[in-house]
Coordinates of N, CA and C in Angstrom, one line a residue:
M326 N -9.1 0.6 22.4 CA -10.1 1.1 21.4 C -9.5 2.2 20.6
E327 N -8.6 3.1 21.2 CA -8.0 4.2 20.5 C -7.2 3.6 19.3
T328 N -6.4 2.5 19.7 CA -5.4 2.0 18.8 C -6.3 1.4 17.5
T329 N -7.4 0.8 17.6 CA -8.2 0.4 16.5 C -8.7 1.5 15.6
S330 N -9.1 2.5 16.2 CA -9.6 3.7 15.4 C -8.4 4.4 14.7
Q331 N -7.3 4.5 15.5 CA -6.1 5.0 14.7 C -5.6 4.2 13.6
T332 N -5.7 2.9 13.7 CA -5.3 1.9 12.8 C -6.1 2.1 11.6
M333 N -7.4 2.2 11.7 CA -8.4 2.2 10.7 C -8.3 3.6 9.9
A334 N -8.1 4.6 10.7 CA -7.8 6.0 10.1 C -6.6 6.1 9.3
I335 N -5.5 5.4 9.6 CA -4.3 5.4 8.7 C -4.6 4.6 7.5
A336 N -5.2 3.4 7.5 CA -5.6 2.7 6.4 C -6.6 3.4 5.5
E337 N -7.6 4.1 6.0 CA -8.5 4.9 5.2 C -7.8 6.2 4.5
T338 N -6.8 6.7 5.2 CA -6.0 7.8 4.6 C -5.2 7.4 3.4
I339 N -4.6 6.2 3.5 CA -3.8 5.7 2.5 C -4.7 5.4 1.3
L340 N -5.9 4.8 1.5 CA -6.9 4.5 0.4 C -7.2 5.9 -0.2
E341 N -7.5 6.9 0.5 CA -7.9 8.1 0.0 C -6.8 8.8 -0.8
Q342 N -5.5 8.7 -0.3 CA -4.5 9.2 -1.1 C -4.3 8.6 -2.4
I343 N -4.5 7.2 -2.5 CA -4.3 6.6 -3.7 C -5.6 7.1 -4.7
Q344 N -6.7 7.1 -4.1 CA -7.9 7.5 -4.9 C -7.8 8.9 -5.4
F345 N -7.2 9.9 -4.6 CA -7.1 11.1 -5.0 C -6.1 11.3 -6.1
A346 N -4.9 10.6 -6.1 CA -4.0 10.6 -7.1 C -4.4 9.9 -8.5
D347 N -5.2 9.0 -8.3 CA -5.8 8.3 -9.5 C -7.1 7.4 -9.2
R348 N -8.2 7.9 -9.5 CA -9.4 7.4 -8.9 C -9.6 5.9 -9.5
Y349 N -8.9 5.7 -10.7 CA -9.2 4.2 -11.2 C -7.9 3.3 -11.0
A350 N -7.0 3.7 -10.2 CA -5.8 2.9 -9.9 C -6.2 1.6 -9.2
L351 N -7.0 1.6 -8.1 CA -7.3 0.3 -7.4 C -8.0 -0.5 -8.4
W352 N -8.9 -0.1 -9.2 CA -9.7 -0.9 -10.1 C -8.7 -1.5 -11.1
A353 N -7.8 -0.7 -11.6 CA -6.9 -1.2 -12.6 C -5.9 -2.3 -12.1
W354 N -5.6 -2.1 -10.8 CA -4.8 -3.2 -10.2 C -5.5 -4.5 -9.7
G355 N -6.9 -4.4 -9.9 CA -7.6 -5.5 -9.4 C -7.4 -5.7 -7.9
A356 N -7.5 -4.6 -7.2 CA -7.3 -4.5 -5.8 C -8.5 -5.1 -5.0
T357 N -8.3 -5.9 -4.1 CA -9.2 -6.7 -3.3 C -8.8 -6.9 -1.9
N358 N -9.6 -7.4 -1.1 CA -9.1 -7.9 0.3 C -8.3 -6.8 1.2
F359 N -8.8 -5.7 1.3 CA -8.2 -4.7 2.0 C -8.1 -4.8 3.6
V360 N -7.0 -4.6 4.1 CA -6.8 -5.1 5.5 C -6.0 -4.0 6.1
A361 N -6.5 -3.3 7.3 CA -5.5 -2.3 8.0 C -4.5 -3.1 8.8
L362 N -3.2 -2.5 8.7 CA -2.1 -3.1 9.3 C -1.9 -2.4 10.7
Q363 N -1.6 -3.2 11.8 CA -1.4 -2.8 13.1 C -0.2 -2.1 13.2
E364 N -0.1 -1.2 14.2 CA 1.1 -0.5 14.6 C 2.2 -1.5 15.1
S365 N 3.4 -1.2 14.8 CA 4.5 -2.0 15.2 C 5.7 -1.0 15.6
K366 N 6.9 -1.7 15.8 CA 8.0 -0.9 16.3 C 8.4 0.0 15.0
E367 N 8.3 -0.5 13.8 CA 8.8 0.0 12.6 C 7.7 1.0 12.0
Y368 N 6.5 0.6 12.1 CA 5.2 1.4 11.5 C 4.3 1.8 12.3
Q369 N 3.7 2.9 11.9 CA 2.5 3.5 12.7 C 1.2 2.7 12.3
G370 N 1.2 2.1 11.2 CA 0.1 1.2 10.7 C 0.3 1.2 9.1
G371 N -0.8 0.9 8.5 CA -0.7 0.8 7.0 C -2.0 0.1 6.5
L372 N -1.7 -0.3 5.2 CA -2.8 -0.9 4.4 C -2.3 -2.1 3.6
S373 N -3.0 -3.2 3.6 CA -2.5 -4.4 2.7 C -3.7 -4.7 1.8
F374 N -3.4 -5.0 0.6 CA -4.4 -5.4 -0.3 C -3.9 -6.4 -1.4
K375 N -4.7 -7.2 -1.9 CA -4.3 -8.2 -2.9 C -4.5 -7.5 -4.3
V376 N -3.6 -7.8 -5.3 CA -3.6 -7.2 -6.6 C -3.6 -8.4 -7.6
K377 N -4.3 -8.1 -8.8 CA -4.2 -9.0 -10.0 C -3.9 -8.1 -11.2
G378 N -2.7 -7.6 -11.1 CA -2.4 -6.7 -12.2 C -1.7 -7.5 -13.4
L379 N -1.2 -6.8 -14.1 CA -0.7 -7.3 -15.5 C 0.5 -8.2 -15.2
F380 N 1.3 -7.6 -14.4 CA 2.6 -8.4 -14.1 C 2.6 -9.0 -12.6
L381 N 2.0 -8.3 -11.6 CA 2.2 -8.7 -10.2 C 0.8 -9.2 -9.8
K382 N 0.8 -10.4 -9.3 CA -0.3 -11.0 -8.7 C 0.1 -11.4 -7.4
G383 N -0.5 -10.9 -6.3 CA -0.1 -11.1 -5.1 C -0.6 -10.0 -4.0
C384 N 0.4 -9.4 -3.2 CA -0.1 -8.5 -2.2 C 0.8 -7.4 -2.2
V385 N 0.2 -6.1 -1.9 CA 0.8 -4.9 -1.7 C 0.6 -4.4 -0.3
K386 N 1.6 -4.1 0.3 CA 1.6 -3.5 1.8 C 2.1 -2.1 1.7
V387 N 1.3 -1.2 2.1 CA 1.7 0.1 2.2 C 1.8 0.5 3.7
C388 N 3.1 0.7 4.2 CA 3.3 0.9 5.6 C 3.7 2.2 6.0
L389 N 3.0 2.9 6.9 CA 3.4 4.3 7.2 C 4.5 4.1 8.4
R390 N 5.7 4.7 8.0 CA 6.8 4.7 8.9 C 6.6 5.9 10.0
W391 N 7.4 5.7 11.0 CA 7.3 6.8 12.1 C 7.8 8.2 11.7
V392 N 8.7 8.2 10.6 CA 9.2 9.4 10.1 C 8.3 10.0 9.0
D393 N 7.1 9.5 8.8 CA 6.0 10.1 8.0 C 6.2 9.8 6.5
D394 N 6.9 8.8 6.1 CA 6.9 8.4 4.8 C 6.4 7.0 4.7
Y395 N 6.4 6.4 3.5 CA 5.8 4.9 3.4 C 7.0 4.0 2.9
T396 N 6.8 2.8 3.3 CA 7.5 1.6 2.8 C 6.5 0.7 2.0
I397 N 6.7 0.3 0.7 CA 5.8 -0.4 0.0 C 6.5 -1.8 -0.2
V398 N 5.9 -2.9 0.2 CA 6.3 -4.2 0.1 C 5.4 -4.9 -0.8
F399 N 6.0 -5.5 -1.9 CA 5.2 -6.4 -2.9 C 5.7 -7.9 -2.7
T400 N 4.6 -8.7 -2.5 CA 4.8 -10.1 -2.3 C 4.1 -10.8 -3.5
N401 N 4.6 -11.9 -3.9 CA 3.9 -12.7 -5.0 C 2.8 -13.6 -4.3
Q402 N 2.3 -14.4 -5.1 CA 1.2 -15.4 -4.7 C 1.7 -16.4 -3.7
N403 N 3.1 -16.7 -3.6 CA 3.7 -17.5 -2.8 C 4.3 -16.9 -1.4
R404 N 3.7 -15.7 -1.3 CA 4.1 -14.8 -0.2 C 5.6 -14.4 0.0
E405 N 6.3 -14.6 -1.3 CA 7.8 -14.2 -1.3 C 7.8 -12.6 -1.6
V406 N 8.6 -12.0 -0.9 CA 9.0 -10.5 -1.1 C 9.6 -10.4 -2.6
V407 N 8.9 -9.6 -3.4 CA 9.4 -9.5 -4.7 C 10.2 -8.1 -4.8
K408 N 9.7 -7.2 -4.1 CA 10.3 -5.8 -4.0 C 9.9 -5.0 -2.9
T409 N 10.8 -4.3 -2.3 CA 10.4 -3.3 -1.1 C 11.0 -2.0 -1.5
T410 N 10.2 -0.9 -1.5 CA 10.7 0.3 -1.8 C 10.4 1.3 -0.6
E411 N 11.4 2.0 -0.1 CA 11.3 2.8 1.0 C 11.3 4.3 0.7
G412 N 11.0 5.2 1.6 CA 11.1 6.6 1.4 C 10.0 7.1 0.4
I413 N 8.9 6.6 0.4 CA 7.8 6.9 -0.5 C 6.9 7.9 0.2
Y414 N 6.5 9.0 -0.6 CA 5.5 9.9 0.0 C 4.2 9.8 -0.7
C415 N 3.1 10.4 -0.2 CA 1.7 10.0 -0.5 C 1.5 10.3 -2.0
D416 N 2.3 11.4 -2.6 CA 2.0 11.8 -4.0 C 2.7 10.8 -4.8
M417 N 3.6 9.9 -4.4 CA 4.3 8.9 -5.2 C 3.7 7.5 -5.2
L418 N 2.6 7.2 -4.4 CA 2.1 5.9 -4.1 C 1.7 5.3 -5.5
V419 N 0.9 5.8 -6.2 CA 0.3 5.3 -7.5 C 1.5 5.1 -8.4
D420 N 2.3 6.0 -8.6 CA 3.5 5.9 -9.7 C 4.3 4.7 -9.2
I421 N 4.6 4.6 -7.9 CA 5.4 3.3 -7.6 C 4.8 2.0 -7.9
I422 N 3.5 2.1 -7.4 CA 2.7 0.7 -7.5 C 2.5 0.4 -9.0
N423 N 2.2 1.5 -9.8 CA 2.2 1.2 -11.4 C 3.4 0.9 -11.8
W424 N 4.6 1.3 -11.4 CA 6.0 1.0 -11.9 C 6.1 -0.5 -11.6
I425 N 5.8 -1.0 -10.4 CA 6.0 -2.4 -10.1 C 5.0 -3.3 -11.0
E426 N 3.8 -2.6 -11.1 CA 2.9 -3.4 -11.9 C 3.2 -3.5 -13.4
G427 N 4.1 -2.7 -13.8 CA 4.6 -2.7 -15.2 C 3.8 -1.9 -16.2
K428 N 3.1 -1.0 -15.7 CA 2.3 -0.1 -16.5 C 3.2 0.8 -17.3

């Protein structure tokens, strides 16, 4: 049970960090289908969501690494990885996703 609450807490924190940086970002990206990502060898957890942005239509995964930074993985509608960006901190999340989105 502790793992589930920790998984949800990490996903909720990522959402809060995005909303704190730009309260309209998720809306602008057309973000839907939010899913908390489970802990793994590489990641403490994370958040996945679908986007329907100007240039990217697919999925964004924001994964919290054990060294306390994020890896962001962008996949297209065919589930092919389009871009992976590592070493991202919470204050960079919106800018990096906007950059991929082509804003």
